[in-house]
Amino acid sequence: MNKQVSIYELVLQLWGFIGPRRRWQLMAMVVLTVLSSFAEIFSIGAVIPFLSALTNPTKILENSSFQSLLTLLKITNSQELILGLTIIFGISVVLAGVLRLMMLWGNAKLSFYIGAELSSEIYRKCLYQPYIQQINRNSSDVIATILSKVDAVIFGVISPLQTLLSSIVILAAILVALLFISPLISLSIFSIVSGVYLTISLLMRAQLNLNGNRVSKESGSIAKSLQESLGGIRDILIDGTQEIYCESFRRAAFALRRAQGGSFFIGQSPRLIMEMLGMIAIAIVAYEMARDSSGLLGAVPILGALALAAQRLLPAFQQIYSSWASLRSSSAHLSDILLLLNLNFSASNQAIPQSPIPFEKYIKLKNVGFRYTCDSKPTLEKLNLIVNKGERVGVIGSTGGGKSTFLDLLMGLLHPTEGSIYIDDQELCDLNCASWQMRIAHVPQAIYLADTSIAQNIAFGIPTEEVDIQLVRLAANRAQISEEIESWADGYNTRVGERGVRLSGGQRQRIGIARAFYKKSDVIIFDEATSALDQKTEELIMDAINGLANQSTIFMVAHRLSTLKDCDKIIEISNGKIIRTMSYSEVAK
Ligand SMILES: Nc1ncnc2c1ncn2[C@@H]1O[C@H](COP(=O)(O)OP(=O)(O)O)[C@@H](O)[C@H]1O
Ligand SMILES: [Mg+2]
């Protein structure tokens, strides 16, 4: 996190991610705020005539400048005057109240909509990042950001910002109204109150920043420890290491909540101090005025206006201060979410390919090299290879030799850092890799299963109503798992459990293979896809693969050589290089 960036710059950056519609709505809120502040001035201004009428109605009835208005309203005695004034006062209070309600409603609605839009945008940006970025990022950071940090930004930045703006406008309005009533008293109240708040702000600034950073850091580590522990629950149960995880969770949770509680207290406590000071000030003013010749009765209207102002002024001050405090303590969160929002995705990444890339002749690798990071040593070097369409290629080699990386390059998930890959004569690049991937089915060693039905896991990523159940059965049959599935009570509707926990390794692999068969792809890539199967099942699946239409180009990494006996050629990758290309009979020798 970059600590040099001020909260103002962060807010400006955030503004850039708010859509035009929300911006207009925010502007509308500003207009509402100004209206509301007029209502505020009016309701404070109305107190004086109201209270002076209450205390001395004849003064108004006899005042010549009010005569025409009074005759117009048919007011003749003091009873009617008081009634009329009460009604006007009541209306102005209701109007101000309604406007405030509308503002609260608008503020809440806007904040949460903006929050929903931001989190969707972050999720989208993350999903569209290239594979190389995905493997270098910690997924719990993303989860924490989307789940809790966006929340924190709604409550800690967006909503307070609106409150801050509207409170400043309303404060200014109240101040203007008060200046008309009693400039000296108002100015002194204003400067005392703002002085106290400013002092508190300056004193608390550093602590709020500290708390904010702590909250941001600990909410990340909480998400991480949850994800790691629940992901590795078997090992935790076996090793009995629950306490270690509980302890580290506890530590993070306490640090997080302590910091949150601290910021909460810093934000709220000045109100109590100010209320205390305010009451004392009113008492002093009342005392001073009561000593005046006109007596306490003459002081009532001004006192009333001041009390009302205090009732409005202090909350406005408090809201400005607490919004500011919350902005400060949320700036770390804001910069975390901006980090993800600022991820750029190239437009090409986002575009849904219209049609698959032409593939009639061959896949060609020319001097392909790859490194995971610029300063690491190359994982793959100088790969040269031509694979004709329809060929079956076996890949062997020691673990860590680079076989999976080679397949990731072939699939366009990773891009060569040297040399190029050609599909027919088109070079594979950012722009066309999605249309190349339309042709590919990939069966990894560890199949990812979603917690839905078997049928949906075979027809993966396809909306339920579009799943072709006939094709699902056929694919399952070829993958040698249909008999098992059909023996279960729910058949193809059986749920697989989170990440497939209710299935054995071999069942999972066969579902992955069925998934590839369902896709009817031109290119199928098996990466140790049959390692968890017994030799007999594997042979049956190999037969099914061999029975596929001849156009399918197949790459197959396997440890058991016999798996590859039907391959047209076998390449051996060792230490990042293709060291041999041969036929099965040559290897078997
Ligand atoms: N995400 C990654 N970041 C950095 N290095 C990696 C990454 N994935 C794999 N490697 C390295 O690349 C090498 C080849 O790995 P891999 O292609 O998985 O080999 P194989 O599939 O042949 O066992 C290994 O040395 C491994 O440490
Ligand atoms: Mg591998």
PDB file of N, CA and C in Angstrom, residues 21-90:
ATOM      1  N   ARG A  21     -24.445   7.454 -14.363  1.00  0.00           N
ATOM      2  CA  ARG A  21     -25.767   7.507 -13.762  1.00  0.00           C
ATOM      3  C   ARG A  21     -25.669   7.853 -12.273  1.00  0.00           C
ATOM      4  N   ARG A  22     -24.759   7.154 -11.587  1.00  0.00           N
ATOM      5  CA  ARG A  22     -24.581   7.407 -10.153  1.00  0.00           C
ATOM      6  C   ARG A  22     -24.051   8.814  -9.915  1.00  0.00           C
ATOM      7  N   ARG A  23     -23.228   9.294 -10.853  1.00  0.00           N
ATOM      8  CA  ARG A  23     -22.717  10.646 -10.682  1.00  0.00           C
ATOM      9  C   ARG A  23     -23.851  11.659 -10.708  1.00  0.00           C
ATOM     10  N   TRP A  24     -24.796  11.467 -11.662  1.00  0.00           N
ATOM     11  CA  TRP A  24     -25.940  12.362 -11.733  1.00  0.00           C
ATOM     12  C   TRP A  24     -26.748  12.295 -10.456  1.00  0.00           C
ATOM     13  N   GLN A  25     -26.896  11.069  -9.942  1.00  0.00           N
ATOM     14  CA  GLN A  25     -27.684  10.935  -8.722  1.00  0.00           C
ATOM     15  C   GLN A  25     -26.994  11.636  -7.563  1.00  0.00           C
ATOM     16  N   LEU A  26     -25.657  11.559  -7.561  1.00  0.00           N
ATOM     17  CA  LEU A  26     -24.925  12.255  -6.508  1.00  0.00           C
ATOM     18  C   LEU A  26     -25.120  13.769  -6.619  1.00  0.00           C
ATOM     19  N   MET A  27     -25.118  14.259  -7.867  1.00  0.00           N
ATOM     20  CA  MET A  27     -25.352  15.689  -8.080  1.00  0.00           C
ATOM     21  C   MET A  27     -26.746  16.067  -7.569  1.00  0.00           C
ATOM     22  N   ALA A  28     -27.720  15.199  -7.862  1.00  0.00           N
ATOM     23  CA  ALA A  28     -29.084  15.472  -7.412  1.00  0.00           C
ATOM     24  C   ALA A  28     -29.113  15.563  -5.886  1.00  0.00           C
ATOM     25  N   MET A  29     -28.299  14.746  -5.244  1.00  0.00           N
ATOM     26  CA  MET A  29     -28.231  14.791  -3.784  1.00  0.00           C
ATOM     27  C   MET A  29     -27.722  16.155  -3.320  1.00  0.00           C
ATOM     28  N   VAL A  30     -26.784  16.721  -4.072  1.00  0.00           N
ATOM     29  CA  VAL A  30     -26.249  18.029  -3.690  1.00  0.00           C
ATOM     30  C   VAL A  30     -27.359  19.085  -3.755  1.00  0.00           C
ATOM     31  N   VAL A  31     -28.171  19.002  -4.828  1.00  0.00           N
ATOM     32  CA  VAL A  31     -29.283  19.940  -4.962  1.00  0.00           C
ATOM     33  C   VAL A  31     -30.244  19.807  -3.776  1.00  0.00           C
ATOM     34  N   LEU A  32     -30.531  18.559  -3.445  1.00  0.00           N
ATOM     35  CA  LEU A  32     -31.421  18.270  -2.319  1.00  0.00           C
ATOM     36  C   LEU A  32     -30.843  18.856  -1.029  1.00  0.00           C
ATOM     37  N   THR A  33     -29.532  18.754  -0.918  1.00  0.00           N
ATOM     38  CA  THR A  33     -28.869  19.276   0.271  1.00  0.00           C
ATOM     39  C   THR A  33     -29.063  20.790   0.381  1.00  0.00           C
ATOM     40  N   VAL A  34     -28.914  21.466  -0.757  1.00  0.00           N
ATOM     41  CA  VAL A  34     -29.063  22.916  -0.732  1.00  0.00           C
ATOM     42  C   VAL A  34     -30.491  23.301  -0.354  1.00  0.00           C
ATOM     43  N   LEU A  35     -31.463  22.576  -0.947  1.00  0.00           N
ATOM     44  CA  LEU A  35     -32.871  22.817  -0.610  1.00  0.00           C
ATOM     45  C   LEU A  35     -33.099  22.628   0.880  1.00  0.00           C
ATOM     46  N   SER A  36     -32.542  21.544   1.341  1.00  0.00           N
ATOM     47  CA  SER A  36     -32.740  21.205   2.736  1.00  0.00           C
ATOM     48  C   SER A  36     -32.126  22.267   3.636  1.00  0.00           C
ATOM     49  N   SER A  37     -31.011  22.853   3.178  1.00  0.00           N
ATOM     50  CA  SER A  37     -30.391  23.861   4.021  1.00  0.00           C
ATOM     51  C   SER A  37     -31.234  25.143   4.065  1.00  0.00           C
ATOM     52  N   PHE A  38     -31.949  25.435   2.956  1.00  0.00           N
ATOM     53  CA  PHE A  38     -32.874  26.574   2.990  1.00  0.00           C
ATOM     54  C   PHE A  38     -33.968  26.318   4.019  1.00  0.00           C
ATOM     55  N   ALA A  39     -34.492  25.105   3.981  1.00  0.00           N
ATOM     56  CA  ALA A  39     -35.535  24.749   4.932  1.00  0.00           C
ATOM     57  C   ALA A  39     -35.013  24.902   6.359  1.00  0.00           C
ATOM     58  N   GLU A  40     -33.768  24.551   6.499  1.00  0.00           N
ATOM     59  CA  GLU A  40     -33.126  24.637   7.807  1.00  0.00           C
ATOM     60  C   GLU A  40     -33.086  26.099   8.281  1.00  0.00           C
ATOM     61  N   ILE A  41     -32.643  26.988   7.375  1.00  0.00           N
ATOM     62  CA  ILE A  41     -32.580  28.410   7.723  1.00  0.00           C
ATOM     63  C   ILE A  41     -33.972  28.909   8.107  1.00  0.00           C
ATOM     64  N   PHE A  42     -34.933  28.480   7.306  1.00  0.00           N
ATOM     65  CA  PHE A  42     -36.285  28.955   7.539  1.00  0.00           C
ATOM     66  C   PHE A  42     -36.794  28.494   8.899  1.00  0.00           C
ATOM     67  N   SER A  43     -36.551  27.232   9.223  1.00  0.00           N
ATOM     68  CA  SER A  43     -37.108  26.743  10.475  1.00  0.00           C
ATOM     69  C   SER A  43     -36.430  27.399  11.678  1.00  0.00           C
ATOM     70  N   ILE A  44     -35.175  27.769  11.514  1.00  0.00           N
ATOM     71  CA  ILE A  44     -34.522  28.493  12.607  1.00  0.00           C
ATOM     72  C   ILE A  44     -35.038  29.923  12.664  1.00  0.00           C
ATOM     73  N   GLY A  45     -35.164  30.548  11.479  1.00  0.00           N
ATOM     74  CA  GLY A  45     -35.640  31.923  11.398  1.00  0.00           C
ATOM     75  C   GLY A  45     -37.062  32.066  11.931  1.00  0.00           C
ATOM     76  N   ALA A  46     -37.863  31.005  11.764  1.00  0.00           N
ATOM     77  CA  ALA A  46     -39.268  31.074  12.174  1.00  0.00           C
ATOM     78  C   ALA A  46     -39.419  31.038  13.690  1.00  0.00           C
ATOM     79  N   VAL A  47     -38.387  30.607  14.360  1.00  0.00           N
ATOM     80  CA  VAL A  47     -38.494  30.476  15.807  1.00  0.00           C
ATOM     81  C   VAL A  47     -38.700  31.833  16.474  1.00  0.00           C
ATOM     82  N   ILE A  48     -37.973  32.840  15.948  1.00  0.00           N
ATOM     83  CA  ILE A  48     -38.028  34.141  16.611  1.00  0.00           C
ATOM     84  C   ILE A  48     -39.423  34.756  16.598  1.00  0.00           C
ATOM     85  N   PRO A  49     -40.057  34.915  15.407  1.00  0.00           N
ATOM     86  CA  PRO A  49     -41.412  35.456  15.432  1.00  0.00           C
ATOM     87  C   PRO A  49     -42.366  34.577  16.236  1.00  0.00           C
ATOM     88  N   PHE A  50     -42.165  33.286  16.145  1.00  0.00           N
ATOM     89  CA  PHE A  50     -43.041  32.362  16.845  1.00  0.00           C
ATOM     90  C   PHE A  50     -42.951  32.599  18.357  1.00  0.00           C
ATOM     91  N   LEU A  51     -41.732  32.622  18.853  1.00  0.00           N
ATOM     92  CA  LEU A  51     -41.565  32.775  20.290  1.00  0.00           C
ATOM     93  C   LEU A  51     -41.929  34.184  20.751  1.00  0.00           C
ATOM     94  N   SER A  52     -41.622  35.191  19.912  1.00  0.00           N
ATOM     95  CA  SER A  52     -41.998  36.536  20.384  1.00  0.00           C
ATOM     96  C   SER A  52     -43.512  36.715  20.350  1.00  0.00           C
ATOM     97  N   ALA A  53     -44.184  36.049  19.414  1.00  0.00           N
ATOM     98  CA  ALA A  53     -45.637  36.106  19.389  1.00  0.00           C
ATOM     99  C   ALA A  53     -46.212  35.427  20.631  1.00  0.00           C
ATOM    100  N   LEU A  54     -45.576  34.314  21.009  1.00  0.00           N
ATOM    101  CA  LEU A  54     -46.048  33.590  22.188  1.00  0.00           C
ATOM    102  C   LEU A  54     -45.920  34.471  23.433  1.00  0.00           C
ATOM    103  N   THR A  55     -44.778  35.135  23.532  1.00  0.00           N
ATOM    104  CA  THR A  55     -44.535  35.902  24.745  1.00  0.00           C
ATOM    105  C   THR A  55     -45.263  37.263  24.721  1.00  0.00           C
ATOM    106  N   ASN A  56     -45.400  37.833  23.531  1.00  0.00           N
ATOM    107  CA  ASN A  56     -46.014  39.164  23.470  1.00  0.00           C
ATOM    108  C   ASN A  56     -46.803  39.379  22.167  1.00  0.00           C
ATOM    109  N   PRO A  57     -47.997  38.745  22.063  1.00  0.00           N
ATOM    110  CA  PRO A  57     -48.741  38.788  20.799  1.00  0.00           C
ATOM    111  C   PRO A  57     -49.217  40.196  20.430  1.00  0.00           C
ATOM    112  N   THR A  58     -49.567  41.014  21.394  1.00  0.00           N
ATOM    113  CA  THR A  58     -50.113  42.341  21.075  1.00  0.00           C
ATOM    114  C   THR A  58     -49.107  43.188  20.319  1.00  0.00           C
ATOM    115  N   LYS A  59     -47.821  42.965  20.583  1.00  0.00           N
ATOM    116  CA  LYS A  59     -46.771  43.745  19.915  1.00  0.00           C
ATOM    117  C   LYS A  59     -46.852  43.572  18.397  1.00  0.00           C
ATOM    118  N   ILE A  60     -47.129  42.348  17.997  1.00  0.00           N
ATOM    119  CA  ILE A  60     -47.224  42.084  16.562  1.00  0.00           C
ATOM    120  C   ILE A  60     -48.533  42.620  16.001  1.00  0.00           C
ATOM    121  N   LEU A  61     -49.636  42.411  16.761  1.00  0.00           N
ATOM    122  CA  LEU A  61     -50.943  42.854  16.291  1.00  0.00           C
ATOM    123  C   LEU A  61     -50.957  44.367  16.090  1.00  0.00           C
ATOM    124  N   GLU A  62     -50.186  45.064  16.917  1.00  0.00           N
ATOM    125  CA  GLU A  62     -50.183  46.518  16.831  1.00  0.00           C
ATOM    126  C   GLU A  62     -49.140  47.053  15.852  1.00  0.00           C
ATOM    127  N   ASN A  63     -48.210  46.169  15.461  1.00  0.00           N
ATOM    128  CA  ASN A  63     -47.144  46.599  14.556  1.00  0.00           C
ATOM    129  C   ASN A  63     -47.720  46.930  13.181  1.00  0.00           C
ATOM    130  N   SER A  64     -47.493  48.190  12.743  1.00  0.00           N
ATOM    131  CA  SER A  64     -48.159  48.647  11.513  1.00  0.00           C
ATOM    132  C   SER A  64     -47.682  47.888  10.275  1.00  0.00           C
ATOM    133  N   SER A  65     -46.420  47.474  10.279  1.00  0.00           N
ATOM    134  CA  SER A  65     -45.909  46.835   9.055  1.00  0.00           C
ATOM    135  C   SER A  65     -46.539  45.456   8.817  1.00  0.00           C
ATOM    136  N   PHE A  66     -47.120  44.854   9.852  1.00  0.00           N
ATOM    137  CA  PHE A  66     -47.758  43.541   9.656  1.00  0.00           C
ATOM    138  C   PHE A  66     -49.246  43.653   9.325  1.00  0.00           C
ATOM    139  N   GLN A  67     -49.826  44.906   9.374  1.00  0.00           N
ATOM    140  CA  GLN A  67     -51.282  45.051   9.280  1.00  0.00           C
ATOM    141  C   GLN A  67     -51.878  44.424   8.027  1.00  0.00           C
ATOM    142  N   SER A  68     -51.311  44.770   6.867  1.00  0.00           N
ATOM    143  CA  SER A  68     -51.915  44.272   5.620  1.00  0.00           C
ATOM    144  C   SER A  68     -51.898  42.739   5.571  1.00  0.00           C
ATOM    145  N   LEU A  69     -50.784  42.161   6.043  1.00  0.00           N
ATOM    146  CA  LEU A  69     -50.677  40.693   6.048  1.00  0.00           C
ATOM    147  C   LEU A  69     -51.739  40.107   6.986  1.00  0.00           C
ATOM    148  N   LEU A  70     -51.929  40.750   8.132  1.00  0.00           N
ATOM    149  CA  LEU A  70     -52.873  40.240   9.121  1.00  0.00           C
ATOM    150  C   LEU A  70     -54.313  40.309   8.602  1.00  0.00           C
ATOM    151  N   THR A  71     -54.646  41.428   7.929  1.00  0.00           N
ATOM    152  CA  THR A  71     -56.007  41.514   7.379  1.00  0.00           C
ATOM    153  C   THR A  71     -56.197  40.494   6.272  1.00  0.00           C
ATOM    154  N   LEU A  72     -55.160  40.307   5.497  1.00  0.00           N
ATOM    155  CA  LEU A  72     -55.243  39.318   4.412  1.00  0.00           C
ATOM    156  C   LEU A  72     -55.558  37.937   4.983  1.00  0.00           C
ATOM    157  N   LEU A  73     -54.933  37.589   6.081  1.00  0.00           N
ATOM    158  CA  LEU A  73     -55.137  36.269   6.693  1.00  0.00           C
ATOM    159  C   LEU A  73     -56.314  36.261   7.673  1.00  0.00           C
ATOM    160  N   LYS A  74     -57.005  37.393   7.740  1.00  0.00           N
ATOM    161  CA  LYS A  74     -58.183  37.533   8.625  1.00  0.00           C
ATOM    162  C   LYS A  74     -57.853  37.229  10.087  1.00  0.00           C
ATOM    163  N   ILE A  75     -56.668  37.703  10.494  1.00  0.00           N
ATOM    164  CA  ILE A  75     -56.283  37.486  11.885  1.00  0.00           C
ATOM    165  C   ILE A  75     -56.589  38.761  12.670  1.00  0.00           C
ATOM    166  N   THR A  76     -57.418  38.612  13.687  1.00  0.00           N
ATOM    167  CA  THR A  76     -57.807  39.815  14.428  1.00  0.00           C
ATOM    168  C   THR A  76     -57.363  39.779  15.887  1.00  0.00           C
ATOM    169  N   ASN A  77     -57.306  38.614  16.471  1.00  0.00           N
ATOM    170  CA  ASN A  77     -56.910  38.598  17.886  1.00  0.00           C
ATOM    171  C   ASN A  77     -55.656  37.741  18.089  1.00  0.00           C
ATOM    172  N   SER A  78     -55.144  37.776  19.290  1.00  0.00           N
ATOM    173  CA  SER A  78     -53.872  37.107  19.572  1.00  0.00           C
ATOM    174  C   SER A  78     -54.006  35.583  19.492  1.00  0.00           C
ATOM    175  N   GLN A  79     -55.210  35.080  19.829  1.00  0.00           N
ATOM    176  CA  GLN A  79     -55.419  33.628  19.778  1.00  0.00           C
ATOM    177  C   GLN A  79     -55.187  33.115  18.355  1.00  0.00           C
ATOM    178  N   GLU A  80     -55.808  33.832  17.402  1.00  0.00           N
ATOM    179  CA  GLU A  80     -55.674  33.424  15.997  1.00  0.00           C
ATOM    180  C   GLU A  80     -54.246  33.597  15.516  1.00  0.00           C
ATOM    181  N   LEU A  81     -53.604  34.644  15.988  1.00  0.00           N
ATOM    182  CA  LEU A  81     -52.215  34.883  15.580  1.00  0.00           C
ATOM    183  C   LEU A  81     -51.315  33.723  16.013  1.00  0.00           C
ATOM    184  N   ILE A  82     -51.502  33.317  17.267  1.00  0.00           N
ATOM    185  CA  ILE A  82     -50.666  32.228  17.779  1.00  0.00           C
ATOM    186  C   ILE A  82     -50.933  30.928  17.015  1.00  0.00           C
ATOM    187  N   LEU A  83     -52.229  30.680  16.732  1.00  0.00           N
ATOM    188  CA  LEU A  83     -52.578  29.479  15.969  1.00  0.00           C
ATOM    189  C   LEU A  83     -51.892  29.498  14.599  1.00  0.00           C
ATOM    190  N   GLY A  84     -52.023  30.650  13.926  1.00  0.00           N
ATOM    191  CA  GLY A  84     -51.430  30.783  12.583  1.00  0.00           C
ATOM    192  C   GLY A  84     -49.933  30.555  12.616  1.00  0.00           C
ATOM    193  N   LEU A  85     -49.309  31.203  13.592  1.00  0.00           N
ATOM    194  CA  LEU A  85     -47.845  31.050  13.670  1.00  0.00           C
ATOM    195  C   LEU A  85     -47.445  29.613  13.998  1.00  0.00           C
ATOM    196  N   THR A  86     -48.248  28.978  14.855  1.00  0.00           N
ATOM    197  CA  THR A  86     -47.946  27.583  15.196  1.00  0.00           C
ATOM    198  C   THR A  86     -48.004  26.717  13.952  1.00  0.00           C
ATOM    199  N   ILE A  87     -49.043  26.979  13.133  1.00  0.00           N
ATOM    200  CA  ILE A  87     -49.183  26.176  11.910  1.00  0.00           C
ATOM    201  C   ILE A  87     -47.989  26.404  10.987  1.00  0.00           C
ATOM    202  N   ILE A  88     -47.628  27.675  10.784  1.00  0.00           N
ATOM    203  CA  ILE A  88     -46.484  27.965   9.896  1.00  0.00           C
ATOM    204  C   ILE A  88     -45.219  27.308  10.430  1.00  0.00           C
ATOM    205  N   PHE A  89     -45.021  27.435  11.735  1.00  0.00           N
ATOM    206  CA  PHE A  89     -43.834  26.833  12.319  1.00  0.00           C
ATOM    207  C   PHE A  89     -43.840  25.316  12.127  1.00  0.00           C
ATOM    208  N   GLY A  90     -45.008  24.735  12.380  1.00  0.00           N
ATOM    209  CA  GLY A  90     -45.138  23.281  12.217  1.00  0.00           C
ATOM    210  C   GLY A  90     -44.812  22.863  10.794  1.00  0.00           C
TER     211      GLY A  90
END
